Short mmCIF file of C-alpha atoms in Angstrom, two decimals:
data_model
loop_
_atom_site.label_atom_id
_atom_site.label_comp_id
_atom_site.label_asym_id
_atom_site.label_seq_id
_atom_site.Cartn_x
_atom_site.Cartn_y
_atom_site.Cartn_z
CA UNK A 1 30.83 3.38 -5.11
CA UNK A 2 31.12 0.01 -2.94
CA UNK A 3 28.30 -1.30 -1.27
CA UNK A 4 28.57 -3.34 1.31
CA UNK A 5 26.96 -6.69 0.32
CA UNK A 6 23.82 -7.31 2.55
CA UNK A 7 24.08 -10.20 4.60
CA UNK A 8 21.16 -12.09 5.49
CA UNK A 9 20.56 -12.29 9.52
CA UNK A 10 19.85 -16.13 9.30
CA UNK A 11 23.91 -16.22 8.62
CA UNK A 12 24.94 -14.58 11.74
CA UNK A 13 22.24 -16.76 13.42
CA UNK A 14 23.54 -20.03 11.60
CA UNK A 15 27.19 -19.15 12.74
CA UNK A 16 26.09 -18.36 16.31
CA UNK A 17 24.12 -21.75 17.01
CA UNK A 18 26.62 -23.85 15.08
CA UNK A 19 29.73 -22.97 17.01
CA UNK A 20 29.76 -25.39 19.74
CA UNK A 21 30.69 -28.67 18.08
CA UNK A 22 27.77 -29.09 16.06
CA UNK A 23 29.91 -29.32 13.03
CA UNK A 24 28.35 -32.62 11.52
CA UNK A 25 24.93 -33.05 12.86
CA UNK A 26 21.84 -31.04 11.71
CA UNK A 27 19.70 -33.32 14.16
CA UNK A 28 21.60 -32.24 17.03
CA UNK A 29 21.10 -28.79 15.90
CA UNK A 30 17.16 -29.18 15.40
CA UNK A 31 17.21 -31.03 18.90
CA UNK A 32 18.23 -28.25 20.59
CA UNK A 33 16.13 -25.60 18.74
CA UNK A 34 12.87 -27.77 19.03
CA UNK A 35 12.23 -27.80 22.71
CA UNK A 36 11.66 -24.18 22.53
CA UNK A 37 8.92 -24.79 20.23
CA UNK A 38 5.75 -25.40 22.64
CA UNK A 39 6.80 -24.45 26.13
CA UNK A 40 9.08 -21.92 24.69
CA UNK A 41 6.54 -19.78 22.59
CA UNK A 42 4.10 -19.65 25.43
CA UNK A 43 6.85 -18.35 27.76
CA UNK A 44 8.10 -16.01 25.05
CA UNK A 45 4.41 -14.73 24.32
CA UNK A 46 3.26 -14.31 27.96
CA UNK A 47 2.12 -11.00 28.89
CA UNK A 48 4.22 -10.71 32.01
CA UNK A 49 7.47 -9.09 31.84
CA UNK A 50 9.95 -12.36 30.91
CA UNK A 51 7.63 -13.00 27.66
CA UNK A 52 7.23 -10.28 25.44
CA UNK A 53 3.29 -10.57 25.05
CA UNK A 54 2.79 -7.23 26.94
CA UNK A 55 4.99 -5.39 24.59
CA UNK A 56 3.18 -6.49 21.55
CA UNK A 57 -0.18 -5.74 23.06
CA UNK A 58 1.15 -2.30 24.05
CA UNK A 59 2.17 -1.83 20.58
CA UNK A 60 -1.34 -2.92 19.46
CA UNK A 61 -2.91 -0.35 21.66
CA UNK A 62 -0.81 2.30 20.06
CA UNK A 63 -1.42 1.00 16.50
CA UNK A 64 -5.19 1.04 17.28
CA UNK A 65 -4.93 4.82 18.59
CA UNK A 66 -3.21 5.99 15.78
CA UNK A 67 -5.54 4.43 13.30
CA UNK A 68 -8.56 5.94 15.05
CA UNK A 69 -6.96 9.21 15.16
CA UNK A 70 -5.78 9.20 11.60
CA UNK A 71 -9.17 7.93 10.41
CA UNK A 72 -11.05 10.87 12.32
CA UNK A 73 -8.49 13.40 10.81
CA UNK A 74 -8.75 11.93 7.49
CA UNK A 75 -12.71 12.30 7.67
CA UNK A 76 -12.74 15.60 8.70
CA UNK A 77 -10.06 16.57 6.07
CA UNK A 78 -12.02 14.16 3.59
CA UNK A 79 -15.43 15.91 4.39
CA UNK A 80 -13.77 19.40 3.91
CA UNK A 81 -12.08 18.25 0.67
CA UNK A 82 -15.21 16.94 -0.85
CA UNK A 83 -17.04 20.05 -0.26
CA UNK A 84 -14.28 22.14 -1.68
CA UNK A 85 -14.13 20.01 -4.54
CA UNK A 86 -17.93 19.91 -5.20
CA UNK A 87 -18.69 23.50 -4.23
CA UNK A 88 -15.38 25.39 -4.03
CA UNK A 89 -14.41 27.96 -6.27
CA UNK A 90 -11.61 27.23 -9.51
CA UNK A 91 -8.55 27.96 -7.31
CA UNK A 92 -9.47 25.68 -4.39
CA UNK A 93 -10.73 22.72 -6.75
CA UNK A 94 -7.27 22.80 -8.45
CA UNK A 95 -5.48 22.73 -5.49
CA UNK A 96 -7.47 19.78 -3.94
CA UNK A 97 -7.20 18.15 -7.23
CA UNK A 98 -2.99 18.61 -6.73
CA UNK A 99 -3.42 17.41 -3.05
CA UNK A 100 -5.36 14.34 -3.80
CA UNK A 101 -3.29 13.45 -7.20
CA UNK A 102 -0.04 13.99 -5.32
CA UNK A 103 -0.78 11.99 -2.08
CA UNK A 104 -2.31 9.12 -4.05
CA UNK A 105 0.73 8.89 -6.43
CA UNK A 106 3.77 8.93 -4.02
CA UNK A 107 4.44 6.14 -1.48
CA UNK A 108 3.31 6.25 1.99
CA UNK A 109 6.35 5.44 3.38
CA UNK A 110 8.03 8.63 1.59
CA UNK A 111 4.97 10.90 2.36
CA UNK A 112 5.63 9.86 6.32
CA UNK A 113 9.25 10.44 6.20
CA UNK A 114 8.73 13.68 4.42
CA UNK A 115 5.89 15.01 6.40
CA UNK A 116 7.44 13.51 9.57
CA UNK A 117 10.67 15.76 8.99
CA UNK A 118 9.14 18.58 7.35
CA UNK A 119 6.49 18.71 9.60
CA UNK A 120 8.08 18.86 12.92
CA UNK A 121 10.70 21.31 11.35
CA UNK A 122 8.27 23.62 10.27
CA UNK A 123 6.54 23.96 13.75
CA UNK A 124 9.83 24.36 15.44
CA UNK A 125 10.98 27.15 13.16
CA UNK A 126 7.72 28.85 13.46
CA UNK A 127 7.86 28.22 17.35
CA UNK A 128 11.50 29.95 17.44
CA UNK A 129 10.42 32.56 14.90
CA UNK A 130 7.76 33.64 17.38
CA UNK A 131 10.16 33.52 20.26
CA UNK A 132 8.94 30.45 21.94
CA UNK A 133 10.87 27.19 22.75
CA UNK A 134 11.26 24.65 20.61
CA UNK A 135 9.17 21.43 21.47
CA UNK A 136 9.31 17.94 20.97
CA UNK A 137 6.30 16.85 19.02
CA UNK A 138 5.02 13.25 20.37
CA UNK A 139 5.66 10.64 18.09
CA UNK A 140 1.85 9.88 18.51
CA UNK A 141 0.50 13.07 17.16
CA UNK A 142 2.81 13.19 14.68
CA UNK A 143 1.93 9.85 13.44
CA UNK A 144 -1.74 10.71 13.53
CA UNK A 145 -1.32 14.15 11.64
CA UNK A 146 0.93 12.57 8.95
CA UNK A 147 -1.37 9.14 8.59
CA UNK A 148 -4.35 11.47 8.69
CA UNK A 149 -3.06 13.77 6.15
CA UNK A 150 -2.65 10.72 3.59
CA UNK A 151 -5.86 9.35 4.72
CA UNK A 152 -7.67 12.60 3.97
CA UNK A 153 -6.77 12.40 0.27
CA UNK A 154 -8.09 9.09 0.02
CA UNK A 155 -11.39 9.92 1.69
CA UNK A 156 -11.89 13.26 -0.11
CA UNK A 157 -12.44 10.89 -3.07
CA UNK A 158 -14.76 8.69 -1.37
CA UNK A 159 -16.71 11.07 0.34
CA UNK A 160 -17.00 13.23 -3.27
CA UNK A 161 -18.40 9.99 -4.86
CA UNK A 162 -20.74 9.58 -2.17
CA UNK A 163 -22.05 13.26 -2.31
CA UNK A 164 -22.44 12.72 -6.01
CA UNK A 165 -24.14 9.62 -5.73
CA UNK A 166 -27.13 11.22 -3.45
CA UNK A 167 -29.96 12.07 -5.35
CA UNK A 168 -29.66 15.77 -6.09
CA UNK A 169 -33.67 16.48 -5.58
CA UNK A 170 -32.79 15.71 -1.96
CA UNK A 171 -30.45 18.49 -1.57
CA UNK A 172 -32.43 21.04 -3.76
CA UNK A 173 -35.42 20.18 -1.29
CA UNK A 174 -33.43 20.92 1.41
CA UNK A 175 -32.08 24.10 -0.14
CA UNK A 176 -35.83 25.07 -1.02
CA UNK A 177 -36.66 24.64 2.76
CA UNK A 178 -34.46 27.28 3.09
CA UNK A 179 -31.98 24.99 5.33
CA UNK A 180 -28.60 26.79 6.20
CA UNK A 181 -25.69 24.92 4.73
CA UNK A 182 -24.60 23.98 8.14
CA UNK A 183 -27.97 22.28 8.68
CA UNK A 184 -28.19 20.90 5.17
CA UNK A 185 -24.74 19.11 5.70
CA UNK A 186 -25.63 17.63 9.35
CA UNK A 187 -29.28 16.88 8.31
CA UNK A 188 -29.23 15.87 4.50
CA UNK A 189 -25.92 15.51 3.20
CA UNK A 190 -24.13 13.30 5.79
CA UNK A 191 -26.86 10.68 6.72
CA UNK A 192 -27.89 10.73 2.90
CA UNK A 193 -23.97 9.91 1.58
CA UNK A 194 -23.34 7.48 4.61
CA UNK A 195 -24.40 4.32 2.62
CA UNK A 196 -22.66 5.22 -0.30
CA UNK A 197 -19.47 5.92 1.66
CA UNK A 198 -19.37 3.22 4.44
CA UNK A 199 -18.15 0.59 1.95
CA UNK A 200 -15.04 2.94 0.74
CA UNK A 201 -14.46 4.28 4.38
CA UNK A 202 -14.45 0.83 5.85
CA UNK A 203 -11.64 -0.06 3.45
CA UNK A 204 -9.53 3.19 4.08
CA UNK A 205 -9.94 2.23 7.92
CA UNK A 206 -8.15 -1.05 7.19
CA UNK A 207 -5.67 0.45 5.35
CA UNK A 208 -5.33 2.88 8.22
CA UNK A 209 -4.77 -0.11 10.72
CA UNK A 210 -2.00 -1.67 8.12
CA UNK A 211 -0.51 1.67 7.14
CA UNK A 212 0.19 2.44 11.16
CA UNK A 213 3.07 -0.33 10.57
CA UNK A 214 5.05 2.07 8.37
CA UNK A 215 5.67 4.15 11.43
CA UNK A 216 7.95 1.93 12.75
CA UNK A 217 10.45 3.23 9.95
CA UNK A 218 10.31 6.47 11.70
CA UNK A 219 10.86 4.80 14.93
CA UNK A 220 7.42 5.16 16.34
CA UNK A 221 6.64 2.41 19.07
CA UNK A 222 3.69 0.59 17.44
CA UNK A 223 3.09 -3.15 16.74
CA UNK A 224 5.55 -3.50 14.17
CA UNK A 225 8.46 -1.93 16.19
CA UNK A 226 7.37 -3.84 19.31
CA UNK A 227 7.64 -6.87 17.20
CA UNK A 228 10.90 -5.84 15.71
CA UNK A 229 12.37 -5.08 19.15
CA UNK A 230 11.08 -8.46 20.60
CA UNK A 231 12.35 -10.63 17.90
CA UNK A 232 15.62 -8.83 17.76
CA UNK A 233 16.14 -9.48 21.56
CA UNK A 234 15.07 -12.99 21.89
CA UNK A 235 15.90 -14.32 18.20
CA UNK A 236 12.77 -15.78 17.87
CA UNK A 237 12.01 -14.06 14.61
CA UNK A 238 9.19 -16.27 13.30
CA UNK A 239 7.36 -16.74 16.21
CA UNK A 240 6.94 -13.08 17.00
CA UNK A 241 6.07 -11.99 13.22
CA UNK A 242 3.50 -14.84 13.31
CA UNK A 243 1.81 -13.51 16.64
CA UNK A 244 2.01 -9.84 15.32
CA UNK A 245 0.54 -10.78 11.90
CA UNK A 246 -2.16 -12.68 13.79
CA UNK A 247 -2.64 -9.57 15.77
CA UNK A 248 -3.17 -7.64 12.82
CA UNK A 249 -5.29 -10.39 11.23
CA UNK A 250 -7.64 -10.33 14.30
CA UNK A 251 -7.96 -6.52 14.16
CA UNK A 252 -8.92 -6.69 10.56
CA UNK A 253 -11.36 -9.56 10.94
CA UNK A 254 -12.95 -7.94 13.81
CA UNK A 255 -13.11 -4.54 12.16
CA UNK A 256 -14.90 -6.21 9.37
CA UNK A 257 -17.38 -7.60 11.71
CA UNK A 258 -18.60 -4.15 12.99
CA UNK A 259 -18.06 -2.57 9.74
CA UNK A 260 -20.64 -4.89 8.29
CA UNK A 261 -23.03 -3.93 11.42
CA UNK A 262 -22.64 -0.42 10.48
CA UNK A 263 -22.91 -0.85 6.95
CA UNK A 264 -26.30 -2.81 7.39
CA UNK A 265 -26.97 0.34 9.95
CA UNK A 266 -26.53 3.07 7.66
CA UNK A 267 -28.49 1.39 4.62
CA UNK A 268 -31.53 0.58 7.28
CA UNK A 269 -34.89 1.37 5.14
CA UNK A 270 -33.21 0.88 1.85
CA UNK A 271 -33.78 -2.04 -0.64
CA UNK A 272 -31.05 -4.69 -0.16
CA UNK A 273 -28.19 -4.95 -2.50
CA UNK A 274 -29.02 -8.57 -3.36
CA UNK A 275 -32.75 -7.54 -4.47
CA UNK A 276 -31.59 -4.62 -6.42
CA UNK A 277 -29.45 -7.03 -8.85
CA UNK B 1 -13.75 14.29 -39.51
CA UNK B 2 -11.64 12.48 -37.00
CA UNK B 3 -8.86 15.09 -37.63
CA UNK B 4 -11.51 17.68 -37.08
CA UNK B 5 -12.65 16.32 -33.80
CA UNK B 6 -9.12 15.79 -32.61
CA UNK B 7 -8.24 19.41 -33.32
CA UNK B 8 -11.43 20.73 -31.32
CA UNK B 9 -10.25 18.26 -28.33
CA UNK B 10 -6.87 19.70 -28.27
CA UNK B 11 -8.13 23.22 -28.58
CA UNK B 12 -10.49 22.47 -25.96
CA UNK B 13 -7.76 20.97 -23.34
CA UNK B 14 -5.41 23.81 -23.99
CA UNK B 15 -7.94 26.35 -23.18
CA UNK B 16 -8.52 24.23 -20.05
CA UNK B 17 -5.12 24.66 -19.11
CA UNK B 18 -5.12 28.65 -19.98
CA UNK B 19 -7.86 29.64 -17.63
CA UNK B 20 -6.46 33.01 -15.66
CA UNK B 21 -6.48 30.93 -12.35
CA UNK B 22 -4.62 27.92 -13.74
CA UNK B 23 -1.96 30.32 -15.49
CA UNK B 24 -1.22 31.87 -11.95
CA UNK B 25 -1.13 28.57 -10.17
CA UNK B 26 1.27 27.12 -12.71
CA UNK B 27 3.33 30.26 -12.28
CA UNK B 28 3.56 29.78 -8.41
CA UNK B 29 4.07 25.88 -9.19
CA UNK B 30 7.27 27.17 -11.41
CA UNK B 31 8.10 29.68 -8.97
CA UNK B 32 8.42 26.98 -6.29
CA UNK B 33 10.50 24.52 -8.37
CA UNK B 34 12.91 27.10 -9.56
CA UNK B 35 13.23 28.18 -6.07
CA UNK B 36 13.83 24.75 -4.80
CA UNK B 37 16.50 24.37 -7.67
CA UNK B 38 18.36 27.30 -6.79
CA UNK B 39 18.29 27.62 -3.21
CA UNK B 40 18.21 23.97 -1.84
CA UNK B 41 21.46 21.78 -2.09
CA UNK B 42 21.63 19.59 -5.32
CA UNK B 43 25.73 19.36 -5.58
CA UNK B 44 25.27 15.59 -4.68
CA UNK B 45 23.35 14.75 -7.72
CA UNK B 46 26.43 14.31 -10.23
CA UNK B 47 27.87 11.64 -7.60
CA UNK B 48 24.87 9.88 -7.06
CA UNK B 49 22.94 9.85 -10.14
CA UNK B 50 24.28 6.44 -11.62
CA UNK B 51 23.50 4.86 -8.01
CA UNK B 52 19.95 6.30 -8.67
CA UNK B 53 19.43 5.20 -12.16
CA UNK B 54 20.44 1.59 -10.66
CA UNK B 55 17.90 1.99 -8.17
CA UNK B 56 15.12 3.26 -10.32
CA UNK B 57 15.82 0.22 -12.66
CA UNK B 58 15.97 -2.37 -9.65
CA UNK B 59 12.38 -0.90 -8.37
CA UNK B 60 11.04 -1.09 -11.83
CA UNK B 61 12.25 -4.41 -11.95
CA UNK B 62 10.64 -5.66 -8.84
CA UNK B 63 7.60 -3.87 -9.97
CA UNK B 64 7.23 -5.83 -13.18
CA UNK B 65 8.23 -9.13 -11.76
CA UNK B 66 6.05 -9.41 -8.73
CA UNK B 67 3.03 -7.90 -10.77
CA UNK B 68 3.53 -10.46 -13.65
CA UNK B 69 4.07 -13.46 -11.17
CA UNK B 70 1.47 -12.18 -8.75
CA UNK B 71 -1.19 -12.13 -11.61
CA UNK B 72 -0.26 -15.55 -12.45
CA UNK B 73 -1.25 -16.61 -8.92
CA UNK B 74 -4.26 -14.46 -9.04
CA UNK B 75 -5.81 -16.26 -11.77
CA UNK B 76 -5.98 -19.78 -9.98
CA UNK B 77 -6.75 -18.07 -6.78
CA UNK B 78 -9.66 -16.16 -8.28
CA UNK B 79 -10.96 -19.11 -10.26
CA UNK B 80 -10.96 -21.33 -7.37
CA UNK B 81 -12.98 -18.69 -5.29
CA UNK B 82 -15.22 -18.26 -8.00
CA UNK B 83 -16.23 -21.65 -9.09
CA UNK B 84 -13.99 -24.09 -7.18
CA UNK B 85 -15.19 -26.95 -4.65
CA UNK B 86 -14.94 -26.19 -1.15
CA UNK B 87 -11.45 -27.93 -0.93
CA UNK B 88 -10.01 -25.31 -3.22
CA UNK B 89 -12.09 -22.37 -2.72
CA UNK B 90 -11.22 -22.19 1.27
CA UNK B 91 -7.70 -22.35 1.08
CA UNK B 92 -7.84 -19.50 -1.77
CA UNK B 93 -10.10 -17.47 0.29
CA UNK B 94 -8.29 -17.85 3.58
CA UNK B 95 -4.90 -17.05 1.75
CA UNK B 96 -6.55 -13.49 0.46
CA UNK B 97 -7.95 -12.66 4.08
CA UNK B 98 -4.60 -13.47 5.53
CA UNK B 99 -2.58 -11.38 2.97
CA UNK B 100 -5.31 -8.47 2.89
CA UNK B 101 -5.56 -8.51 6.66
CA UNK B 102 -2.25 -8.08 7.57
CA UNK B 103 0.32 -5.50 6.69
CA UNK B 104 2.81 -5.56 3.89
CA UNK B 105 5.72 -4.96 6.18
CA UNK B 106 5.05 -7.70 8.60
CA UNK B 107 4.89 -10.47 5.78
CA UNK B 108 8.14 -9.00 4.33
CA UNK B 109 9.89 -9.45 7.80
CA UNK B 110 8.09 -12.66 8.51
CA UNK B 111 9.55 -13.81 5.03
CA UNK B 112 13.05 -12.22 5.46
CA UNK B 113 13.81 -12.63 9.10
CA UNK B 114 11.39 -15.23 10.35
CA UNK B 115 11.69 -17.89 7.64
CA UNK B 116 15.07 -16.77 6.81
CA UNK B 117 16.10 -17.59 10.40
CA UNK B 118 14.77 -21.00 10.11
CA UNK B 119 16.70 -22.09 6.78
CA UNK B 120 19.91 -22.54 7.78
CA UNK B 121 19.00 -25.23 10.53
CA UNK B 122 18.67 -27.50 7.66
CA UNK B 123 21.87 -29.02 6.06
CA UNK B 124 20.08 -29.74 3.21
CA UNK B 125 18.76 -26.55 2.22
CA UNK B 126 22.39 -24.94 3.18
CA UNK B 127 23.99 -27.54 0.67
CA UNK B 128 21.17 -27.16 -2.23
CA UNK B 129 21.49 -24.72 -5.03
CA UNK B 130 19.04 -22.47 -3.59
CA UNK B 131 21.22 -21.36 -0.83
CA UNK B 132 23.29 -18.72 -2.54
CA UNK B 133 19.92 -17.14 -3.58
CA UNK B 134 18.22 -17.40 -0.09
CA UNK B 135 21.37 -15.84 1.70
CA UNK B 136 20.20 -12.70 -0.45
CA UNK B 137 17.64 -10.33 0.37
CA UNK B 138 15.69 -9.56 -3.01
CA UNK B 139 14.39 -13.27 -3.13
CA UNK B 140 12.71 -12.66 -0.07
CA UNK B 141 11.05 -9.13 -1.03
CA UNK B 142 10.15 -10.46 -4.53
CA UNK B 143 8.41 -13.24 -2.64
CA UNK B 144 6.28 -11.18 -0.35
CA UNK B 145 5.54 -8.49 -2.98
CA UNK B 146 4.40 -11.41 -5.24
CA UNK B 147 2.08 -13.08 -2.65
CA UNK B 148 0.87 -9.58 -1.55
CA UNK B 149 0.06 -8.54 -5.25
CA UNK B 150 -1.67 -12.24 -5.84
CA UNK B 151 -3.72 -12.06 -2.59
CA UNK B 152 -5.54 -8.37 -3.70
CA UNK B 153 -5.74 -9.23 -7.33
CA UNK B 154 -7.31 -12.76 -6.53
CA UNK B 155 -10.00 -11.23 -4.84
CA UNK B 156 -10.37 -9.13 -8.02
CA UNK B 157 -10.28 -11.94 -10.45
CA UNK B 158 -12.75 -13.59 -8.22
CA UNK B 159 -15.37 -10.93 -8.84
CA UNK B 160 -14.42 -11.05 -12.65
CA UNK B 161 -14.42 -14.35 -13.04
CA UNK B 162 -18.11 -14.39 -11.13
CA UNK B 163 -19.00 -11.40 -13.26
CA UNK B 164 -18.89 -13.04 -16.82
CA UNK B 165 -22.38 -13.70 -18.03
CA UNK B 166 -23.45 -17.19 -17.42
CA UNK B 167 -25.09 -17.31 -21.31
CA UNK B 168 -21.17 -16.90 -22.61
CA UNK B 169 -20.19 -19.83 -21.19
CA UNK B 170 -23.31 -21.71 -21.95
CA UNK B 171 -22.84 -20.90 -25.36
CA UNK B 172 -19.42 -21.78 -25.56
CA UNK B 173 -20.20 -25.48 -24.15
CA UNK B 174 -23.14 -25.58 -26.96
CA UNK B 175 -20.47 -25.15 -29.70
CA UNK B 176 -18.73 -28.21 -28.19
CA UNK B 177 -15.74 -26.54 -26.73
CA UNK B 178 -13.67 -28.55 -24.18
CA UNK B 179 -13.52 -27.08 -20.66
CA UNK B 180 -9.82 -25.93 -21.10
CA UNK B 181 -10.66 -24.03 -24.32
CA UNK B 182 -14.06 -22.64 -22.89
CA UNK B 183 -11.49 -21.23 -19.90
CA UNK B 184 -8.79 -20.23 -22.74
CA UNK B 185 -10.82 -18.42 -25.11
CA UNK B 186 -14.20 -16.95 -23.39
CA UNK B 187 -14.04 -17.15 -19.53
CA UNK B 188 -10.21 -15.85 -19.01
CA UNK B 189 -10.26 -12.98 -21.84
CA UNK B 190 -13.77 -11.40 -20.68
CA UNK B 191 -12.66 -11.70 -16.87
CA UNK B 192 -9.45 -9.83 -17.73
CA UNK B 193 -11.15 -7.07 -19.54
CA UNK B 194 -13.13 -6.77 -16.38
CA UNK B 195 -10.37 -6.74 -14.18
CA UNK B 196 -8.08 -4.31 -16.13
CA UNK B 197 -9.38 -0.84 -14.91
CA UNK B 198 -8.62 -2.21 -11.05
CA UNK B 199 -5.40 -3.71 -12.52
CA UNK B 200 -4.35 -0.25 -13.24
CA UNK B 201 -4.88 0.69 -9.43
CA UNK B 202 -3.37 -2.45 -8.16
CA UNK B 203 -0.18 -1.98 -10.16
CA UNK B 204 0.09 1.78 -8.67
CA UNK B 205 -0.38 0.45 -5.31
CA UNK B 206 2.31 -2.32 -6.03
CA UNK B 207 4.79 0.34 -7.16
CA UNK B 208 3.90 2.27 -4.06
CA UNK B 209 4.60 -1.02 -2.00
CA UNK B 210 8.00 -1.61 -3.40
CA UNK B 211 9.94 1.15 -1.14
CA UNK B 212 9.20 -1.31 1.45
CA UNK B 213 11.95 -4.02 0.31
CA UNK B 214 14.52 -1.10 1.32
CA UNK B 215 13.60 -1.99 4.94
CA UNK B 216 15.34 -5.62 4.01
CA UNK B 217 18.30 -4.13 2.74
CA UNK B 218 17.80 -4.56 -1.06
CA UNK B 219 18.80 -1.37 -2.69
CA UNK B 220 16.25 0.27 -4.77
CA UNK B 221 15.53 3.77 -5.33
CA UNK B 222 14.06 4.44 -1.81
CA UNK B 223 17.24 3.05 -0.12
CA UNK B 224 19.38 5.20 -2.46
CA UNK B 225 17.94 8.16 -1.19
CA UNK B 226 18.01 7.03 2.25
CA UNK B 227 22.10 6.45 1.67
CA UNK B 228 22.26 10.17 0.34
CA UNK B 229 20.47 11.26 3.28
CA UNK B 230 22.65 9.82 5.78
CA UNK B 231 26.22 10.67 3.57
CA UNK B 232 25.06 14.30 3.03
CA UNK B 233 23.05 15.16 5.93
CA UNK B 234 20.26 16.61 3.84
CA UNK B 235 16.75 16.22 4.75
CA UNK B 236 14.52 17.33 2.22
CA UNK B 237 16.10 17.20 -1.31
CA UNK B 238 16.47 13.32 -1.82
CA UNK B 239 12.96 12.97 -0.35
CA UNK B 240 11.58 15.31 -2.65
CA UNK B 241 13.25 13.93 -5.73
CA UNK B 242 12.26 10.69 -4.62
CA UNK B 243 8.51 12.00 -4.65
CA UNK B 244 9.13 13.15 -7.95
CA UNK B 245 10.45 10.19 -9.19
CA UNK B 246 7.65 8.11 -7.83
CA UNK B 247 4.88 10.51 -9.40
CA UNK B 248 6.79 10.36 -12.74
CA UNK B 249 6.54 6.69 -12.59
CA UNK B 250 2.83 6.71 -11.55
CA UNK B 251 2.01 9.08 -14.43
CA UNK B 252 3.70 7.01 -16.91
CA UNK B 253 2.06 3.63 -15.59
CA UNK B 254 -1.49 5.14 -15.46
CA UNK B 255 -0.81 6.67 -18.97
CA UNK B 256 0.38 3.15 -20.58
CA UNK B 257 -2.33 1.27 -18.90
CA UNK B 258 -5.12 4.05 -20.28
CA UNK B 259 -3.74 3.17 -23.68
CA UNK B 260 -4.05 -0.61 -23.16
CA UNK B 261 -7.76 -0.03 -21.94
CA UNK B 262 -8.33 1.98 -24.96
CA UNK B 263 -7.66 -0.65 -27.30
CA UNK B 264 -9.97 -3.25 -25.66
CA UNK B 265 -13.57 -3.10 -26.75
CA UNK B 266 -15.88 -1.69 -24.03
CA UNK B 267 -18.98 -3.61 -25.11
CA UNK B 268 -18.36 -6.68 -22.95
CA UNK B 269 -21.13 -9.01 -21.38
#
């Protein structure tokens, strides 16, 4: 097997930039590149068409959309999964154990590829088998489904732990009042488990925002892919990746701020963590 | 007595596996595996298995090196945040926040495409001994994964250092130990004991991050499976095998760490 030796992109760039008579002077080269710094960066990142800022922001919007959708789907799967693991029959419990173990042991990148191809393929085969036309599944829906499936495994464990942390007397008391399971879930279990689940779920939200970047590998347009396109066209790799990193970081920090408030709200009326220690 | 206990333990464990519904589930799983083995195409395996082994070896090598270097970096990061003065703790905290707040893929691409495109402008770098390494992809992958591991583990080590009871350190000081000796004999070992359970999880997460280096043309096991997919136009077989390989490595890692953890006295602090 002969492998083509991976060539670093910088080499290509170096050859391009050193071609017009810059054979001996590095200083000239730097002079040629530096004016592009201050004014050029602003121009590159400006949100109107010659700049690529708008593309990046659109990518960020898509990333946030997917992260929100995946987290919601993950919460739904997680709640059902936690209920199945805690109260389900032996078969349901074992199947859920397989689900959470496998998803947490296989890299997200592999899962995304596998579910992306398998999922779209399966749906299309089902449709053709039932006599419908094949459909093109939008990247948004596929991305949300795939990431949601992955998030579901993690949130199953988080929510299961949170439900176990509720003093069992509360649930027993609710049963003794004759509450139906639905009412019990809505009035007692979900609100009571929230303070225990929020830190873990907050972590999962942050992971979801970062995992959206992996969808770039299957060609879905979000922040990472937008950055890659912008950097590829303008050759300003460093600028654009730093800009994308800054956008992701801002999203994370902003989420932290909001999630801190949500956690404080969910713990209202409970002794503070610091006092308990 | 101990032998008796293990016999009972083993009996209990086997009986757990031999519940009727589990037998059915195991049979179904076996049928699925056999069905996959017979009805899917595996004729590409002999041609590619050597490449696959090299890929697995490279993934494991990257995992080991980045975890080791990342941990070495995480200790000062954690120490600076737990006990350092402001001008040490603030940069360490900023580093951890940035690493944990941005996707690894972006960090990787920033280093490889971004930083890599800046280097050739400087002739002294192109003439230095580092240049042959900087032209390849793997140093950037190793660097990105190391920094990422250090960022996540630095936060864990901060908690671990802060969690060592003050009395232990005061007692060590009362024994007249020097600061370095206190750190080496008392503080660091106890912090590592505390961090070890999370270390398992972090290492598995790190393993799951290694396929990202395939996006910058490092040929690890993920890249090998992509090549198989391109060459043979098969979608599922290489990916399923890849998932199986990662699951096996995860299982081995978890088992190995549980053995290490079992050797550590659990009465700490």
